[in-house]
Short mmCIF file of C-alpha atoms in Angstrom, two decimals:
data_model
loop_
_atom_site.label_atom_id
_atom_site.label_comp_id
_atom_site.label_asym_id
_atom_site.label_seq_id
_atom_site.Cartn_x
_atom_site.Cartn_y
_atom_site.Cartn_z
CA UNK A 3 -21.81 10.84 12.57
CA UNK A 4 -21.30 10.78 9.02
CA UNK A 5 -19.89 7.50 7.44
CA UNK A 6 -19.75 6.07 3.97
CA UNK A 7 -21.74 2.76 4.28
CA UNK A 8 -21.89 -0.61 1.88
CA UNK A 9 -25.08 -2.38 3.10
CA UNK A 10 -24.85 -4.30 -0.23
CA UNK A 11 -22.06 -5.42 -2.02
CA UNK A 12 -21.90 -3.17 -5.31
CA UNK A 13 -19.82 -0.56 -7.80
CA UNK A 14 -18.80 2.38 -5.38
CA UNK A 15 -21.89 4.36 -7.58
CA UNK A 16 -23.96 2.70 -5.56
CA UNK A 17 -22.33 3.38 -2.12
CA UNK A 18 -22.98 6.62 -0.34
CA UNK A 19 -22.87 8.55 3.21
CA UNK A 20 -24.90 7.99 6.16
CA UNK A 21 -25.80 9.37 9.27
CA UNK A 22 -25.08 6.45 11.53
CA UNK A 23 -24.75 6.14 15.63
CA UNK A 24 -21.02 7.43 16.58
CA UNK A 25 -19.60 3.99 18.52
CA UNK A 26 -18.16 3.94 21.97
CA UNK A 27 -14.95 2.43 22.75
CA UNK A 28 -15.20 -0.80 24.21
CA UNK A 29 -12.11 -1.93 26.60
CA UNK A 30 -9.08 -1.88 25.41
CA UNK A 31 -10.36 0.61 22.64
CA UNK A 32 -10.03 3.85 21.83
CA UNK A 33 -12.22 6.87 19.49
CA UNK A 34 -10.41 8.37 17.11
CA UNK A 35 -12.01 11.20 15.24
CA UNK A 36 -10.40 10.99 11.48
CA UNK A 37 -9.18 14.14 9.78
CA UNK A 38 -7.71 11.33 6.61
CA UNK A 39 -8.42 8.20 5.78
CA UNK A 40 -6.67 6.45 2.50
CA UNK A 41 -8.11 4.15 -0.05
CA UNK A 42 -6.18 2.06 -1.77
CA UNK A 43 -7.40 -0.89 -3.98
CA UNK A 44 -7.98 -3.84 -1.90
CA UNK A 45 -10.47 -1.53 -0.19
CA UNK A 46 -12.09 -0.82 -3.88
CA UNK A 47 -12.31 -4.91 -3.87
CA UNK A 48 -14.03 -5.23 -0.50
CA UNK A 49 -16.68 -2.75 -1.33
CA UNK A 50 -17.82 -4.59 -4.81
CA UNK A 51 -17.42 -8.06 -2.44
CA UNK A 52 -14.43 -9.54 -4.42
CA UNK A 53 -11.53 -9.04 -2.02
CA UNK A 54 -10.25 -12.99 -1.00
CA UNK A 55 -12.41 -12.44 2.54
CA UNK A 56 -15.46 -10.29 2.92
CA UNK A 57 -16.33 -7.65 5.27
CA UNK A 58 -19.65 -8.71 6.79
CA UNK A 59 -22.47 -6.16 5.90
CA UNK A 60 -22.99 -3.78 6.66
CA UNK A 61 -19.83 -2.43 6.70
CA UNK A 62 -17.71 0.92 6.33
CA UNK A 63 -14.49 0.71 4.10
CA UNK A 64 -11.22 2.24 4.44
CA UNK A 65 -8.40 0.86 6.53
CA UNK A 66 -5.79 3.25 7.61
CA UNK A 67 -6.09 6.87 8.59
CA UNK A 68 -4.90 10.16 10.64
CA UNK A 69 -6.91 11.56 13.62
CA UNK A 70 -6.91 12.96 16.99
CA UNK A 71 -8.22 10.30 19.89
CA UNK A 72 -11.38 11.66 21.18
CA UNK A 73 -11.98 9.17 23.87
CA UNK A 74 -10.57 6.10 25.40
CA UNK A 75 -12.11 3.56 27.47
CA UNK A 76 -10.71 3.10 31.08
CA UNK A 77 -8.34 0.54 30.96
CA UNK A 78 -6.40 2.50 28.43
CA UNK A 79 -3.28 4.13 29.37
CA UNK A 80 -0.72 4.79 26.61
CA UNK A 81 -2.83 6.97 25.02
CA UNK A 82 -4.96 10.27 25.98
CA UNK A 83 -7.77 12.38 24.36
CA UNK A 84 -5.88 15.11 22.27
CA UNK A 85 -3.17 12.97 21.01
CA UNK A 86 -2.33 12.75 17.14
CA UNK A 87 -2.30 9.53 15.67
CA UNK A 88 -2.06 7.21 13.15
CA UNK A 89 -3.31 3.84 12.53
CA UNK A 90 -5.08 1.15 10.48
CA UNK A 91 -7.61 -1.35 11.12
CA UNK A 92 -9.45 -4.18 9.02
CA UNK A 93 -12.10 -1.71 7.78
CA UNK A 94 -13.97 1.54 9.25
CA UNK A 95 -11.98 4.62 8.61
CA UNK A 96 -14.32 6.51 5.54
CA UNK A 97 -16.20 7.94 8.85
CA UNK A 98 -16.04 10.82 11.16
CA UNK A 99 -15.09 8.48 14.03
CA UNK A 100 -13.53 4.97 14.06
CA UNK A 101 -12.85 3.03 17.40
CA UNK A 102 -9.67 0.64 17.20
CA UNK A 103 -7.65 -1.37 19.82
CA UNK A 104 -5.10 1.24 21.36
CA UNK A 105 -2.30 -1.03 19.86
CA UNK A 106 -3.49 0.03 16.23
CA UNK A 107 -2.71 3.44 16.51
CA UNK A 108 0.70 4.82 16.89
CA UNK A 109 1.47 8.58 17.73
CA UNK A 110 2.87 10.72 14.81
CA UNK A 111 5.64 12.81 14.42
CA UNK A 112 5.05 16.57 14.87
CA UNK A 113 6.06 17.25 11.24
CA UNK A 114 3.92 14.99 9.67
CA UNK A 115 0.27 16.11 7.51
CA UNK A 116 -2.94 13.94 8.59
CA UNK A 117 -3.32 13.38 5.09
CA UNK A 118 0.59 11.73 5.07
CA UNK A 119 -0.19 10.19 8.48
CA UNK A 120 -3.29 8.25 6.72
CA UNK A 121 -1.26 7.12 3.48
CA UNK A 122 1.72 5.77 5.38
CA UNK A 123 1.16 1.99 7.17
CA UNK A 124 0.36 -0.56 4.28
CA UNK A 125 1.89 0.72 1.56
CA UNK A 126 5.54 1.13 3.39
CA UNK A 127 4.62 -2.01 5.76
CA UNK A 128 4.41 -3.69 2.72
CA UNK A 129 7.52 -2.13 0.58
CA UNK A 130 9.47 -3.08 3.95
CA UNK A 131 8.91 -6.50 4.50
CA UNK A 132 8.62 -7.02 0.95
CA UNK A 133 12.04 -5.76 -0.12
CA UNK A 134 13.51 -6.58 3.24
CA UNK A 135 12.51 -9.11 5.29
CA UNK A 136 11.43 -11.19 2.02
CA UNK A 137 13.39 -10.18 -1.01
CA UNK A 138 16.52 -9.34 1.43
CA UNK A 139 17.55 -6.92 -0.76
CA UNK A 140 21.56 -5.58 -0.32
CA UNK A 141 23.18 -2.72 -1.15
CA UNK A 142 23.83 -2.00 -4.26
CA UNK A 143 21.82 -4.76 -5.94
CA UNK A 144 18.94 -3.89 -8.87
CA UNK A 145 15.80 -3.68 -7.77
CA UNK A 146 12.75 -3.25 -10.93
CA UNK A 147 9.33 -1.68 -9.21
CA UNK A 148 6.38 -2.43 -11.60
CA UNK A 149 3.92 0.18 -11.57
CA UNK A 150 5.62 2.37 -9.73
CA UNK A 151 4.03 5.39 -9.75
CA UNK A 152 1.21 3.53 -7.67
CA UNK A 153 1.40 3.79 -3.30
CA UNK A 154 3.07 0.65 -2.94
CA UNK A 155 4.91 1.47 -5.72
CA UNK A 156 6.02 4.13 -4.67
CA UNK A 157 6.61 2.91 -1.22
CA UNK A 158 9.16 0.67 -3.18
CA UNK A 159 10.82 3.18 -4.12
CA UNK A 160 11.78 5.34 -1.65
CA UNK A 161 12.58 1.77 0.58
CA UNK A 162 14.35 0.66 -1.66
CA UNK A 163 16.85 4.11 -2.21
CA UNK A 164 17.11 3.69 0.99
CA UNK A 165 17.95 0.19 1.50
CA UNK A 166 20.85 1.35 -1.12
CA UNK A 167 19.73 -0.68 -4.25
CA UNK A 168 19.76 0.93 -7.60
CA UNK A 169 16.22 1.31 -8.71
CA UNK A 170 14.69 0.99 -11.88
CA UNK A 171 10.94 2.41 -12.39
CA UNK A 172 8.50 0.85 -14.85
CA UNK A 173 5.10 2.63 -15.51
CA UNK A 174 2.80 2.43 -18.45
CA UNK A 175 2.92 6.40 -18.75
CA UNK A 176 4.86 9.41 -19.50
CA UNK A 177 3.46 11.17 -16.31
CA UNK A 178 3.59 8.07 -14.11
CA UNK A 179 7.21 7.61 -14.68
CA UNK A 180 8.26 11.64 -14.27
CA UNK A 181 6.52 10.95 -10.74
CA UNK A 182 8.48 7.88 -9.89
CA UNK A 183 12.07 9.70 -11.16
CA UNK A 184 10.85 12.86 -8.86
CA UNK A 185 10.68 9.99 -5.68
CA UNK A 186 14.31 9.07 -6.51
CA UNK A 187 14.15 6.21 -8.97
CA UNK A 188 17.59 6.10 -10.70
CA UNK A 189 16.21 5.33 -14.10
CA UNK A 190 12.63 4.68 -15.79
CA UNK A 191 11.17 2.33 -18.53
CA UNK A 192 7.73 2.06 -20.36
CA UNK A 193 6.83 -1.67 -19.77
CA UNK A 194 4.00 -1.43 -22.23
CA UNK A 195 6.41 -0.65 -25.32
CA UNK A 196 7.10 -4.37 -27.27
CA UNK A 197 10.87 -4.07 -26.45
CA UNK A 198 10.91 -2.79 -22.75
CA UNK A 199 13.10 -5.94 -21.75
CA UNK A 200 16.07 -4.51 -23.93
CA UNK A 201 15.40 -1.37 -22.12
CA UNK A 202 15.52 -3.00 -18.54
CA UNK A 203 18.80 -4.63 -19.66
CA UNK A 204 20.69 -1.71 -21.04
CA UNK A 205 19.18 0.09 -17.72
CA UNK A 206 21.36 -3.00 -15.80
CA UNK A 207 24.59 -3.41 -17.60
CA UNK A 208 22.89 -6.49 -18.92
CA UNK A 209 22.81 -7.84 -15.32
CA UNK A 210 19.02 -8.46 -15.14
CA UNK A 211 17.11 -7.56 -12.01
CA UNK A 212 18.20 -8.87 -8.36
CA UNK A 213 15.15 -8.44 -7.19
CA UNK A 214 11.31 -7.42 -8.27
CA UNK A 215 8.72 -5.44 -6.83
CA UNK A 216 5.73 -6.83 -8.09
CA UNK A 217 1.77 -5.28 -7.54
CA UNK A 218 0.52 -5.42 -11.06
CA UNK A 219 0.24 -9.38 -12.42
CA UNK A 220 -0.66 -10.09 -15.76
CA UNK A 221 1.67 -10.84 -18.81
CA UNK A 222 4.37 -7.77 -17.31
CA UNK A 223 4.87 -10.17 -14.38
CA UNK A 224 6.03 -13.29 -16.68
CA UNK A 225 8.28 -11.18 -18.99
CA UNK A 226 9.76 -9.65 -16.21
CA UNK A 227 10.53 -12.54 -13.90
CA UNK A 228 12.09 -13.81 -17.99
CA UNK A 229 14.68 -10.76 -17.05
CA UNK A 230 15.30 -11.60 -13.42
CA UNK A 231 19.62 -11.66 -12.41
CA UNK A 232 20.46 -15.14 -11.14
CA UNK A 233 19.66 -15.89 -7.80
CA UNK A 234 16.85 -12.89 -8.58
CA UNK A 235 13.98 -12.99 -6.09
CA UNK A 236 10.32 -11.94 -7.43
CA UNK A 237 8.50 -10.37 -5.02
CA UNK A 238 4.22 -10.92 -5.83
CA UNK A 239 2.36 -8.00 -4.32
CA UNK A 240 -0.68 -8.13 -5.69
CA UNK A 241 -2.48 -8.51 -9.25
CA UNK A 242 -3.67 -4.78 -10.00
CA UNK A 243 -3.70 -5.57 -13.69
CA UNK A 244 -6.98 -7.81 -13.01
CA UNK A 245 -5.47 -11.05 -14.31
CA UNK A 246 -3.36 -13.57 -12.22
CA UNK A 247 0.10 -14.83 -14.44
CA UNK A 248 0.97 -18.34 -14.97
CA UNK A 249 4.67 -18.98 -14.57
CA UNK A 250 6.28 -21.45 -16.88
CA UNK A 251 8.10 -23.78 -14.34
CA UNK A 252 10.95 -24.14 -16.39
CA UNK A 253 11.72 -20.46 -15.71
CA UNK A 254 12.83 -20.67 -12.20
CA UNK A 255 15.21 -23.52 -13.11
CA UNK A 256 16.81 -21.50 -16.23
CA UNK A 257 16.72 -18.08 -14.31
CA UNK A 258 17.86 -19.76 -10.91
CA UNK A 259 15.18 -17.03 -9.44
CA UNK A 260 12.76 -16.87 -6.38
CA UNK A 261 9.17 -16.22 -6.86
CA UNK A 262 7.98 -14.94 -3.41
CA UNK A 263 4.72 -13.71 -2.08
CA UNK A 264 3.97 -11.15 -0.02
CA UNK A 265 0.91 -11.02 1.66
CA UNK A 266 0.73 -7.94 4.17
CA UNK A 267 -2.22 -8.75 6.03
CA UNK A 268 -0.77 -11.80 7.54
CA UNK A 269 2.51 -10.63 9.01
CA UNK A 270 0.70 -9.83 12.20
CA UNK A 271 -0.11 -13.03 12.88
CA UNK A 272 2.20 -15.16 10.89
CA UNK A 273 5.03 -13.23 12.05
CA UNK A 274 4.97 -10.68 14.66
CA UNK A 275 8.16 -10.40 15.07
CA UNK A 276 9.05 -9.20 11.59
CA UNK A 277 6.28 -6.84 11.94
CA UNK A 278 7.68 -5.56 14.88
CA UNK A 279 11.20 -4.62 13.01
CA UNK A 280 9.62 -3.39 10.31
CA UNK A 281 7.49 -1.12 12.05
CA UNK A 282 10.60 -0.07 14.62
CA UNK A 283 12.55 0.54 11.11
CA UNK A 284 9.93 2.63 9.83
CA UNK A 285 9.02 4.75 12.89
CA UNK A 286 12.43 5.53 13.05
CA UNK A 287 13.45 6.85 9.60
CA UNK A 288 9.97 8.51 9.70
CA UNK A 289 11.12 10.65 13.00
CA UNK A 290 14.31 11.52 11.39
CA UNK A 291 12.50 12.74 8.62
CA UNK A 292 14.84 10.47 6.06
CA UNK A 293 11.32 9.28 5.10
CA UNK A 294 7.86 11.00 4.01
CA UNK A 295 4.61 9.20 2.74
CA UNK A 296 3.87 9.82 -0.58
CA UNK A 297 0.14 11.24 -1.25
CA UNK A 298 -1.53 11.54 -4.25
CA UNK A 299 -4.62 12.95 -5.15
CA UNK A 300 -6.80 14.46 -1.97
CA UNK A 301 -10.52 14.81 -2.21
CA UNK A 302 -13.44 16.31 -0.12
CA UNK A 303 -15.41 13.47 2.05
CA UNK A 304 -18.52 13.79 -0.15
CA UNK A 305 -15.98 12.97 -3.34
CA UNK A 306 -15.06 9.86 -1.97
CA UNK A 307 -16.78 8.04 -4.94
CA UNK A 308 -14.06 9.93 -7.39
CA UNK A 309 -11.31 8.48 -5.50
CA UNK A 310 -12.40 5.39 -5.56
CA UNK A 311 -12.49 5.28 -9.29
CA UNK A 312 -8.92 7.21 -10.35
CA UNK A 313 -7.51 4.26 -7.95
CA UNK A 314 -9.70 1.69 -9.80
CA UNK A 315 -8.93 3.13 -13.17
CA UNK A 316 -5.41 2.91 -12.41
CA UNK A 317 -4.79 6.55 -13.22
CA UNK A 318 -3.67 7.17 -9.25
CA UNK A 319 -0.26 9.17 -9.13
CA UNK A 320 0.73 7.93 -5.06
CA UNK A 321 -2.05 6.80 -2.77
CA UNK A 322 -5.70 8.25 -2.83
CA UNK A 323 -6.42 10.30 0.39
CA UNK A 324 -9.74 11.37 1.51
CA UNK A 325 -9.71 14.61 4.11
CA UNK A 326 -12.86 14.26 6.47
CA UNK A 327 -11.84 16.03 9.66
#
């Protein structure tokens, strides 16, 4: 089968496809072939060897994607060769064929594209637990996404509409924020203009934000956590700016607010439990169609190298998608 393939860790110029041996499900397991697989930018990490925990080499990226299972070993039962599914695993899915636990896949809707199907589970897992099980955003309450046009941004945005908060949409450009208004954000602001504060305050009555949806780090992160409402909470997603903020202490105590991470690779074993409501929550408005992952930008298998950089560049409108099936 074909796979894209890091034997060494490097820029994703150096990374290209294989022809490597097409695994066998092991028990338990299950062989999916993928029609989509997503990238988004922790996988961008991994490949150059910078993520927190490294994939050991050599390795094939990509973590979530769409497919139909092609074979399952015999002590699996709750699913059959033929079925549609969706799923995610710690790395693997840039390939023709990926082999994952059954448990990892889940079956999708009939309505729903492979290419959807494949930019679906982190970015709303994470918007989810993030804005609900962390932030416990309410209805009605202000809720400020920070690079929004991004997948989890946009994730945020459409949970949060739905939660019933009024959402505010920052993004560096013109285009990025006419994509976030299109996904139902109920106003916009340019958070690289000097005075963007005054804009996120006129955009709240002067009420500040209750809570903040927060993937982007850098100096954005401390001038907006300078705006949180009292009794705010500031949700940290991740640092897609490149630089890691330092938060004046005294902050918190004048502001009252929360600074919260959100790490979505540990719920499943930190706390199953709220990755099992999330998930239930999720499945649900997803089968009653309330709900539709956002994708961005599709490319060709052999262009997987172009995704990778308009998600590294930061020019990505939604989540990167790569169609292999």
């Amino acid at each position: 089968m074909k796979a894209v393939v890091v034997e060494q860790y490097a820029p994703v110029d150096q990374i290209g496809l294989k022809e490597i041996a097409t695994p066998d499900p092991g028990l338990g397991q299950i062989r999916v072939r993928v029609h989509a697989a997503s990238i988004g930018f922790v996988d961008g990490l991994k490949v150059e060897g910078r993520y927190q925990t490294k994939d050991t080499l050599p390795f094939t990226p990509g973590a979530e994607f769409g497919g139909v299972v092609d074979e399952v070993a015999n002590d699996v039962t709750s699913v059959t060769p033929g079925m549609r599914v969706m799923g995610a695993a710690r790395s693997g899915a840039l390939a023709e064929y990926i082999t994952v636990p059954a448990a990892a896949v889940e079956i999708m809707p009939d309505s729903l594209s492979m290419e959807s199907a494949a930019a679906f589970r982190t970015n709303y897992l994470t918007a989810l637990y993030a804005l609900g099980e962390r932030g416990t955003l309410r209805p009605g309450e202000q809720l400020l996404v920070l690079g929004a046009a991004g997948g989890t941004g946009i994730a945020a945005i459409q949970i949060g509409k739905l939660l019933g908060a009024r959402v505010i949409a920052a993004a560096s450009t013109e285009a990025k924020r006419k994509f976030a208004a299109s996904f139902g954000a109920d106003a916009v602001i340019d958070y690289t203009r000097a005075d963007w504060r005054d804009a996120l305050k006129e955009a709240t009555g002067g009420h500040g934000a209750d809570v903040i949806f927060d993937p982007v780090g850098g100096e954005v992160s401390v001038q907006a956590f300078r705006s949180i409402a009292w009794n705010g909470r500031h949700l940290v997603v991740g640092f897609a700016a490149g630089s890691i903020p330092a938060l004046p202490f005294n902050l918190p105590l004048l502001k009252g607010g929360l600074l919260i991470g959100v790490d979505a690779a540990q719920i499943a074993r930190r706390e199953p439990a709220a990755q099992a409501r999330v998930m239930t929550q999720l499945s649900a408005w997803l089968n009653d169609g309330k709900l539709v992952p956002v994708v961005g930008q599709v490319f060709a298998f052999e262009d997987f190298r172009a995704a990778f950089k308009t998600m590294q560049t930061r020019a990505a409108l939604g989540k990167m998608v790569v169609r292999i099936g």
